[in-house]
Short mmCIF file of C-alpha atoms in Angstrom, two decimals:
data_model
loop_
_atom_site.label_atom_id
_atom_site.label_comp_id
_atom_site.label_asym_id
_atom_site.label_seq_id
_atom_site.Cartn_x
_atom_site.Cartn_y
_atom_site.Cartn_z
CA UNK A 3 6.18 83.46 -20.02
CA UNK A 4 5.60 82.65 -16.29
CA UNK A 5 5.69 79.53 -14.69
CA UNK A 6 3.85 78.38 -11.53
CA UNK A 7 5.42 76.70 -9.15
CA UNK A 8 3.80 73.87 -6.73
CA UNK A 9 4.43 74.74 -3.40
CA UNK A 10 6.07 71.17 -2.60
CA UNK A 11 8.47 71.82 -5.07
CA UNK A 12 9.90 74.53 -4.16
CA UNK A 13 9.37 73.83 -0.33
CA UNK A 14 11.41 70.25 -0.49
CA UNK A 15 14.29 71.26 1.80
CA UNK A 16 16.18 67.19 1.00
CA UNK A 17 16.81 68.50 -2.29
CA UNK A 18 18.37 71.76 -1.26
CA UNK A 19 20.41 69.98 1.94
CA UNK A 20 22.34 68.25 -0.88
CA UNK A 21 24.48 70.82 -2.46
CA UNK A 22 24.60 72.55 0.91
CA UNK A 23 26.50 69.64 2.51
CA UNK A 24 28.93 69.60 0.01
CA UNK A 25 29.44 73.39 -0.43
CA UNK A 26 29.95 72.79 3.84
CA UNK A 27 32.78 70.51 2.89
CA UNK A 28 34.70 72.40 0.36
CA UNK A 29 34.27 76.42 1.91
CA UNK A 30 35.20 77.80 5.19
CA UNK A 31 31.73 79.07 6.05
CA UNK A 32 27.98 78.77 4.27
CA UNK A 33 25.23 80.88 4.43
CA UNK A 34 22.09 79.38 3.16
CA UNK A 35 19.90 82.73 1.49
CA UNK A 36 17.17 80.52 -0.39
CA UNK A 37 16.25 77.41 -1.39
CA UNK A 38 18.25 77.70 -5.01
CA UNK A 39 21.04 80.31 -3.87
CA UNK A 40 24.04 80.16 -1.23
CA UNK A 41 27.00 82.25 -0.08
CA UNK A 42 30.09 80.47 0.68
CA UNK A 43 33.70 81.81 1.95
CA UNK A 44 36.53 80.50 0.24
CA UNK A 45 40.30 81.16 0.91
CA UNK A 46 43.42 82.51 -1.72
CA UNK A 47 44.31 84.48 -4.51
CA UNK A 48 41.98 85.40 -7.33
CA UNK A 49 42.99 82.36 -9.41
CA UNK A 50 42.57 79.88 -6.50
CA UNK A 51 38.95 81.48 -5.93
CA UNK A 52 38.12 81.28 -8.96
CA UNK A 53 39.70 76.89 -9.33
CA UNK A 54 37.55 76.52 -6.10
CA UNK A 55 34.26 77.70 -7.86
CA UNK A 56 35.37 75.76 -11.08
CA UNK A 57 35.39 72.78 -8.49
CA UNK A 58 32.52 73.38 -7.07
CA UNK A 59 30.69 73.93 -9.96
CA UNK A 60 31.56 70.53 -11.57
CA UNK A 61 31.47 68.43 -7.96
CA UNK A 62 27.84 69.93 -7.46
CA UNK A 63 26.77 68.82 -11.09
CA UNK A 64 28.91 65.27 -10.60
CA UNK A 65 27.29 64.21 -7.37
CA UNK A 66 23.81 66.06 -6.95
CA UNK A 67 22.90 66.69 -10.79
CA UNK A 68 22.51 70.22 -10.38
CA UNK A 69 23.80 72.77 -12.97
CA UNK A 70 24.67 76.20 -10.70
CA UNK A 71 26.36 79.03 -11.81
CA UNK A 72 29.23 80.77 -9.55
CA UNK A 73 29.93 84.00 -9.00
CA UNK A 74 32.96 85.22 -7.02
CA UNK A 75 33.70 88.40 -5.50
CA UNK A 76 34.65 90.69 -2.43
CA UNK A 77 31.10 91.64 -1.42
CA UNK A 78 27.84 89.91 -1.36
CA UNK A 79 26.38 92.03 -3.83
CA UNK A 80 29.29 91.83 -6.36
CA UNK A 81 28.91 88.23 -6.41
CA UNK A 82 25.26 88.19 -7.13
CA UNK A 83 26.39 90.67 -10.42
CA UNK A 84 29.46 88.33 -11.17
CA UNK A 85 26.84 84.95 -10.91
CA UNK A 86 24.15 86.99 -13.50
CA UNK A 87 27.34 87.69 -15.39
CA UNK A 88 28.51 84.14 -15.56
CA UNK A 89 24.76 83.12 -16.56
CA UNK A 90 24.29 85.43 -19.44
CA UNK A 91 27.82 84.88 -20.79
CA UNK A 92 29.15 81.63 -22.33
CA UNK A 93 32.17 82.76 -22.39
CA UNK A 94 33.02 82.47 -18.57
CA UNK A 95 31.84 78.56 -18.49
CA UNK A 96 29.32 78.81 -15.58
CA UNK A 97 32.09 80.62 -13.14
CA UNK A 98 32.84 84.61 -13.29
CA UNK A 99 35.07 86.06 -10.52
CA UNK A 100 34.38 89.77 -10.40
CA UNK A 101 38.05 90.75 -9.76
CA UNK A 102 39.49 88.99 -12.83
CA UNK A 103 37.24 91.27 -15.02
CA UNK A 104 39.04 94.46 -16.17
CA UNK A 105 37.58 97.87 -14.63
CA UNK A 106 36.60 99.08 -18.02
CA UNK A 107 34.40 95.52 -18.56
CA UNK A 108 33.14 96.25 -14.67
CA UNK A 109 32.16 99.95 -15.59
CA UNK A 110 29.88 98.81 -19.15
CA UNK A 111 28.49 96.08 -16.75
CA UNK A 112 27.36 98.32 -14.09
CA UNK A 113 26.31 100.98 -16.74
CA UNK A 114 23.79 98.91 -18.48
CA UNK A 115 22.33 97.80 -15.50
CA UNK A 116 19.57 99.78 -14.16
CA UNK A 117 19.94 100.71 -10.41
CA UNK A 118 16.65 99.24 -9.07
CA UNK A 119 17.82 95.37 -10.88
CA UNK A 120 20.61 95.62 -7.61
CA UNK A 121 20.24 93.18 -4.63
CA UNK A 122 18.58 95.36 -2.05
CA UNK A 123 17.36 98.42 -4.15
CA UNK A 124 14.01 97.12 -5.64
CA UNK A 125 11.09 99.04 -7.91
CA UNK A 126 9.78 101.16 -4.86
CA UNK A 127 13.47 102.82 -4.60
CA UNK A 128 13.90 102.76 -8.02
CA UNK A 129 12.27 105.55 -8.92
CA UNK A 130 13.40 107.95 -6.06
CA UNK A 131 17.02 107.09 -6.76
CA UNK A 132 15.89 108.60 -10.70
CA UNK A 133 14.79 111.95 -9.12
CA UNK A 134 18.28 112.60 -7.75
CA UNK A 135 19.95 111.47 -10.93
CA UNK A 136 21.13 107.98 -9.74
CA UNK A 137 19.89 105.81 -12.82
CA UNK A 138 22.48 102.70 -13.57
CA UNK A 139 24.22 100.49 -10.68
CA UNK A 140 26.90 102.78 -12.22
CA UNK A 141 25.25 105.58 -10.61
CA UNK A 142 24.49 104.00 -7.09
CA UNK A 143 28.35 102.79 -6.69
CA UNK A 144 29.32 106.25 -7.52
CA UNK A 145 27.06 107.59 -4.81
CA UNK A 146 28.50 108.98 -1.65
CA UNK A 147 27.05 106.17 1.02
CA UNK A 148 26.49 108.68 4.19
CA UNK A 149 24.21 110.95 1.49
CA UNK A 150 22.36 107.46 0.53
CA UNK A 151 21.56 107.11 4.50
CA UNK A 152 20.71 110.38 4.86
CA UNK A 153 18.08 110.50 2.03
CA UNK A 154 17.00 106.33 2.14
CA UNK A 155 18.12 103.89 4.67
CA UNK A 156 21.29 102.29 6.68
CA UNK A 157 20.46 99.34 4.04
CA UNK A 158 20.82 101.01 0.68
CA UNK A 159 23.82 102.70 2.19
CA UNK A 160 25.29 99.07 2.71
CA UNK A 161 24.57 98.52 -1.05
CA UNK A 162 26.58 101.13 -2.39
CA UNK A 163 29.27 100.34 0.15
CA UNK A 164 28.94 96.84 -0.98
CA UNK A 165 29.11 97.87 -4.57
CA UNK A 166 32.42 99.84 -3.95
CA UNK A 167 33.60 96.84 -2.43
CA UNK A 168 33.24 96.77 1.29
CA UNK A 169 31.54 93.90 3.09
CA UNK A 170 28.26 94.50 4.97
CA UNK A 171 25.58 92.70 4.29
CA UNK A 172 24.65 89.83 6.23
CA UNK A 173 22.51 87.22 4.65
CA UNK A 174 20.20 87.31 7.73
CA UNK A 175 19.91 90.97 6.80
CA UNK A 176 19.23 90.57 3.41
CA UNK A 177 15.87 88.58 3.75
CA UNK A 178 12.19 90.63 3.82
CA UNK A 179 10.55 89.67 6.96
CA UNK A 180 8.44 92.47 6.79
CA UNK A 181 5.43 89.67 5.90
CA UNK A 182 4.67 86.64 4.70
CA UNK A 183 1.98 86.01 1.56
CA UNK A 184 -0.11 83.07 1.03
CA UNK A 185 -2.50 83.52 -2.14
CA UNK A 186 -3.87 81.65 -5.32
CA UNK A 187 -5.56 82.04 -8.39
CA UNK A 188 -8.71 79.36 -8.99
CA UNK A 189 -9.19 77.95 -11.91
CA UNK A 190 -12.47 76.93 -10.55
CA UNK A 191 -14.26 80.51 -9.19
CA UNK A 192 -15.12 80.40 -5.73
CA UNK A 193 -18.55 80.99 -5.60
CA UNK A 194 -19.72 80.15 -1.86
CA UNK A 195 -18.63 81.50 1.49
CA UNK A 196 -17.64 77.90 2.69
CA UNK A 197 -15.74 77.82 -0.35
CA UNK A 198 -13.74 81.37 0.44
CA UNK A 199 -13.51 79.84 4.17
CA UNK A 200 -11.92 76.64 3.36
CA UNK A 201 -9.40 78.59 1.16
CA UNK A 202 -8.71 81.04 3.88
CA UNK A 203 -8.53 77.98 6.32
CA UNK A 204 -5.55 76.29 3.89
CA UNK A 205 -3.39 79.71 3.67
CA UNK A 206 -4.13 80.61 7.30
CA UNK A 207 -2.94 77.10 8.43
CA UNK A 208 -0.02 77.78 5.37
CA UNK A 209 1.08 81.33 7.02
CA UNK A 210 0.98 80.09 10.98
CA UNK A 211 3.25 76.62 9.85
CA UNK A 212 5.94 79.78 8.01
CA UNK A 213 5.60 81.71 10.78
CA UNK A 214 6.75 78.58 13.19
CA UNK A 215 9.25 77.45 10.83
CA UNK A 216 11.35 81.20 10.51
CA UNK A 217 10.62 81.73 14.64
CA UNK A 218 8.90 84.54 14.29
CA UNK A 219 5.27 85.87 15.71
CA UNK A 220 2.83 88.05 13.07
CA UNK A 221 1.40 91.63 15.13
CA UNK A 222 -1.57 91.79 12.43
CA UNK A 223 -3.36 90.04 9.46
CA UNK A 224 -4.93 90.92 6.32
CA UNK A 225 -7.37 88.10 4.32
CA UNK A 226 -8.59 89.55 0.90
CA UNK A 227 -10.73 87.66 -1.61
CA UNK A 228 -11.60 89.21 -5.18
CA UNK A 229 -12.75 88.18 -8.71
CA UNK A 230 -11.33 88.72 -12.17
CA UNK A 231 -10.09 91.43 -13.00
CA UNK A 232 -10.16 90.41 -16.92
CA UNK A 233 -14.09 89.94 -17.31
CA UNK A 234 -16.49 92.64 -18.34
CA UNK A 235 -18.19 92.74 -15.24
CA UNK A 236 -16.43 95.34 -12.49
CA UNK A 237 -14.08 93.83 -10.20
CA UNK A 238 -15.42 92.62 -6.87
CA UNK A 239 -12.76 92.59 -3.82
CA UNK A 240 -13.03 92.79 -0.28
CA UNK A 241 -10.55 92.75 2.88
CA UNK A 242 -10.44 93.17 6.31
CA UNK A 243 -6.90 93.90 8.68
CA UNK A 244 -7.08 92.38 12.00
CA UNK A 245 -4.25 93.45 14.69
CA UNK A 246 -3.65 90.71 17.18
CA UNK A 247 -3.77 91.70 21.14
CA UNK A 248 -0.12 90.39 21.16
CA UNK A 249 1.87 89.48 18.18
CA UNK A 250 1.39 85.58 18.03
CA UNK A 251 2.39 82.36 15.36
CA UNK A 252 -0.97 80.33 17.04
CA UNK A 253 -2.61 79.10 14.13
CA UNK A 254 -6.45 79.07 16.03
CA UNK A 255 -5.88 82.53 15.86
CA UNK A 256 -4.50 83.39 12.59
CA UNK A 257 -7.37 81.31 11.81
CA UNK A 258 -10.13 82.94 13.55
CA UNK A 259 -8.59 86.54 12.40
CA UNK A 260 -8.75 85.43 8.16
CA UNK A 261 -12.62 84.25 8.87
CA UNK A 262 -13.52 87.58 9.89
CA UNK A 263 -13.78 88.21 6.49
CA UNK A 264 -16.60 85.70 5.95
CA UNK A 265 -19.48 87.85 6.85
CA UNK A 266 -18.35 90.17 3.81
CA UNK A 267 -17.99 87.72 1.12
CA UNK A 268 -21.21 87.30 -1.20
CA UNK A 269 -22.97 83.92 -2.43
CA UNK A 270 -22.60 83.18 -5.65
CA UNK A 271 -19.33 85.93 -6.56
CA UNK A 272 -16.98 84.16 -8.60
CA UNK A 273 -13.92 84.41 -6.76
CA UNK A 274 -11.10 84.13 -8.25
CA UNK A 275 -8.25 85.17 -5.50
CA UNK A 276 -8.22 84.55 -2.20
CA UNK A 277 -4.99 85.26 0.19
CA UNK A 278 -3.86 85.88 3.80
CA UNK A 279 -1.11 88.00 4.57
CA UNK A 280 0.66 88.24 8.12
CA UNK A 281 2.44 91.11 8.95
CA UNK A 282 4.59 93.36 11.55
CA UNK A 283 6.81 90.24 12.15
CA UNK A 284 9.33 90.14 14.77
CA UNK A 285 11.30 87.20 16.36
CA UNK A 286 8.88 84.75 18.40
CA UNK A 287 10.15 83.77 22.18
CA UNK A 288 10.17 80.31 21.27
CA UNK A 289 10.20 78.40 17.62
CA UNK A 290 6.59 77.59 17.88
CA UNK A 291 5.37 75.40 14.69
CA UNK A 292 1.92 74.52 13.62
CA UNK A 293 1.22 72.02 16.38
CA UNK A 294 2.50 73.92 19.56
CA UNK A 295 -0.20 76.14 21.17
CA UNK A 296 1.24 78.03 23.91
CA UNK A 297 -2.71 78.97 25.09
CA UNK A 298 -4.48 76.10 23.67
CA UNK A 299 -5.77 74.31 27.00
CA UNK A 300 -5.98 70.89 25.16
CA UNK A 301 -1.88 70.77 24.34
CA UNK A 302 -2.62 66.91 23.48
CA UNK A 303 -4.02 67.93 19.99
CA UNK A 304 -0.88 68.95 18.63
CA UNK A 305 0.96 66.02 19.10
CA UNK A 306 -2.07 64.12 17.70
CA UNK A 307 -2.23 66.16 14.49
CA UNK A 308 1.62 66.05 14.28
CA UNK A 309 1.50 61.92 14.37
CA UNK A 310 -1.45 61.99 11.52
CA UNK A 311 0.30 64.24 9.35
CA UNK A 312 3.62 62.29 9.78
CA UNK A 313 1.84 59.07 8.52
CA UNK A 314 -0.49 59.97 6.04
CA UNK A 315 0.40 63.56 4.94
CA UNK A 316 0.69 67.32 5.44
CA UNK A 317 -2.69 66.96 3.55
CA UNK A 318 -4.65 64.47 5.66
CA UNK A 319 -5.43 66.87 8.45
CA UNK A 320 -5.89 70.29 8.79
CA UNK A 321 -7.52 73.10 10.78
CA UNK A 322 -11.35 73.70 10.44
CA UNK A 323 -12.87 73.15 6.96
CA UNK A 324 -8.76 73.55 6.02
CA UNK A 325 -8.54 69.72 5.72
CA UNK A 326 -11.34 68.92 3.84
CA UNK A 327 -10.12 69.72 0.38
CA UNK A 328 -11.80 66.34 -1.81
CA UNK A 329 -15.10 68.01 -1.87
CA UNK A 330 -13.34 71.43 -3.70
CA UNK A 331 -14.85 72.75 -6.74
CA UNK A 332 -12.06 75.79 -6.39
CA UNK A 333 -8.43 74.39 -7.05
CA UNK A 334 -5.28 76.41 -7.94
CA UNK A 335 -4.32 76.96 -11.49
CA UNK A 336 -1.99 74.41 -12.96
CA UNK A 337 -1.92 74.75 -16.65
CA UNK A 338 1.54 76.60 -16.09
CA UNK A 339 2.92 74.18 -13.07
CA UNK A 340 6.83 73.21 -13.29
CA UNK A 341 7.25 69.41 -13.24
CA UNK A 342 7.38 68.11 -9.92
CA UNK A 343 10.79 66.37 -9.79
CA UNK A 344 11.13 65.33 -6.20
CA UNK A 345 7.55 65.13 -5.51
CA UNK A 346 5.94 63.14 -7.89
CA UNK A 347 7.73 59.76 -9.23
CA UNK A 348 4.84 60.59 -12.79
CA UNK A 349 7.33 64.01 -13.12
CA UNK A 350 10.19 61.96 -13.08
CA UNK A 351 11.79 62.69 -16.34
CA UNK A 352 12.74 59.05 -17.60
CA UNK A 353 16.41 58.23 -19.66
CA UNK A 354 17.04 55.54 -22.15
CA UNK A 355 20.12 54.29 -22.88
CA UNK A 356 21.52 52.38 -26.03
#
C-alpha cells in the first residue's frame, strides 16, 4: 500500500539537521544525499567500523529518537546493499558491515538481487542490461566496467566499479538533476480554468522556490493537466513545453510559461492531475530563491513577500491566483497522508506513563 506524504513533512530540514550534527561529531566527513539517508567516513579496522555504526546507531536513537539502520562498506554502493541487508535481517541488529559477511553470503546476496534494484541502474537500464545477459547485481559486478561505458554510460561504469569495490561515486553525482516534478492528484476534480491556473500557479511558485534552493536555473518547462484515467469516459490530457530564451529560476516566468496552457484547458473537465515540470537544469550564476528577481524592475517586492511569509506563512502569500487557496474546491488527496510529526502538534503521537 502507498502512502502520501505532505510536502512539509518531508521538506522540514530541523528534523533532518539533527542526526546530521551528530553524525558531524562522531565521523571524519558527512555527505548529506537526502532528507532520511547520509554517508559518513569513519576510520579503523572492520570491527572498529562496524562499533562506530553500533554507536551511532544507538546515540542517534538516544538523543534524536530516530531508529536508522547502518550499513558499512568500501564503496557507496556496497553500503546502500549492506544498510537493505541490515533492514531485512534481524539478525545483524540494525548494523551490517559488508566486509564481515563471507564471500559466499555476498555472492547469494548479489544473486537474488535483480540488477536494475542497484543504486544508479534504474528500470530504463534494466532491461538493456537483460539483452546482453546481465540479469542479477551478480551479473553487473561481474561485468567488465570499460565494456559497461562503452555500451551505457561513465555512470553505470562507476557502479560496477563500485560494486567490485572501488570508490567513485560522489554523492553530488549521484543525485538526478535532470528535472524537477511538482504534481497532485485532486480529490476534488478541477473543473474550471481558474481552478487549473491556481494549481499551476502553486507548483510553478513550488518548482522556481526548488530551483533557488539547489542553485540551479531550468532551460524549459512542461505544465500538463488531465482527468481520470479510471472512469468510463476516455481520458482527457493536455500539455504544452515552453523553452525559456535563457535558462532562468525567476518565478514570473516559470509562471507565465505553466499558464500558457490555460487557453487549452476546457470548462467544466474534471481534472484530476495537474503538474509542472522544469527541465534541462544546469547550475544558476547565483543561488537565486523565490524572492530574488534578477530582471524584475520592482526588486522591493521580494523582500516584501519574504517579510509576509516569514510572519504569517509560506502559505499567506503567493504569486498570482497561487495564494489564494481558501476559496479551492480542488485540494490534494489525503486519505493516505503520513502523520505530520513535526508539523502539526494534532499528529503528535501522545505517551502515557504509569
Amino acid at each position: 500500500m502507498g502512502e502520501e506524504s505532505e510536502a512539509a513533512e518531508y521538506a522540514t530540514q530541523q528534523q533532518s539537521a539533527l542526526p546530521v550534527e551528530y553524525l558531524d561529531r562522531h565521523s571524519l566527513a558527512t555527505e548529506i544525499y537526502s532528507i532520511d539517508e547520509a554517508f559518513v567516513s569513519l576510520p579503523g579496522s572492520t570491527t572498529e567500523q562496524t562499533a562506530a555504526g553500533r554507536q551511532i546507531r544507538a546515540g542517534v536513537r538516544r538523543n534524536v529518537g530516530l531508529p536508522v539502520c547502518v550499513g558499512l562498506a568500501s564503496t557507496k554502493t556496497l553500503a546502500k546493499l549492506a544498510n537493505q541487508w541490515a533492514k531485512n535481517n534481524p539478525q545483524f541488529q540494525g548494523v551490517c558491515h559488508w566486509d564481515a559477511a563471507s564471500p559466499a553470503d555476498r555472492e547469494r546476496l548479489l544473486r537474488n538481487l535483480p540488477a536494475q534494484k542497484i543504486w544508479g541502474v534504474g528500470r530504463r537500464n534494466g532491461p538493456k542490461l537483460a539483452g546482453i545477459g546481465i540479469h542479477t547485481a551478480w551479473d553487473l559486478r561481474c561485468a567488465d566496467p570499460l565494456k559497461i561505458r562503452r555500451r551505457f554510460s561513465v555512470v553505470l561504469m562507476r557502479t560496477v566499479l563500485e560494486l567490485q569495490g572501488t570508490p567513485c561515486i560522489t554523492v553530488d553525482e549521484s543525485r538526478d538533476h535532470s528535472q524537477i516534478l511538482f504534481s497532485r492528484s485532486f480529490v476534488t476534480p478541477a473543473t474550471s480554468v481558474r481552478d487549473v491556473g491556481q494549481a499551476l500557479s502553486v507548483y510553478a511558485q513550488g518548482a522556481a522556490v526548488r530551483l533557488g534552493k539547489k542553485g540551479l536555473v531550468a532551460g524549459n518547462l512542461n505544465a500538463f493537466a488531465r482527468t481520470s484515467s479510471f472512469v468510463a469516459e476516455p481520458m482527457v490530457s493536455h500539455s504544452v513545453d515552453v523553452a525559456f530564451p535563457s535558462p532562468t529560476s525567476d518565478p514570473l516566468e516559470i509562471l507565465r510559461a505553466a499558464q500558457q496552457l490555460l487557453p487549452k484547458i476546457r470548462e467544466g473537465t474534471p481534472y484530476m492531475r495537474v503538474g509542472v515540470v522544469v527541465r534541462d537544469l544546469s547550475p544558476g550564476g547565483s543561488q537565486d530563491t523565490l524572492m530574488t528577481f534578477a530582471d524584475t524592475p520592482d526588486r522591493s517586492l521580494g523582500p516584501l513577500m519574504d517579510a509576509i511569509a516569514e510572519r504569517f506563512g509560506r502559505k499567506s502569500i503567493g504569486l498570482g491566483n497561487g495564494g489564494l487557496r481558501s476559496g479551492s474546491q480542488w485540494a490534494t488527496r489525503r486519505e493516505m497522508l503520513s502523520p505530520r510529526y513535526t508539523t502539526e502538534w494534532n499528529d503528535v503521537p501522545v505517551v502515557r506513563a504509569r
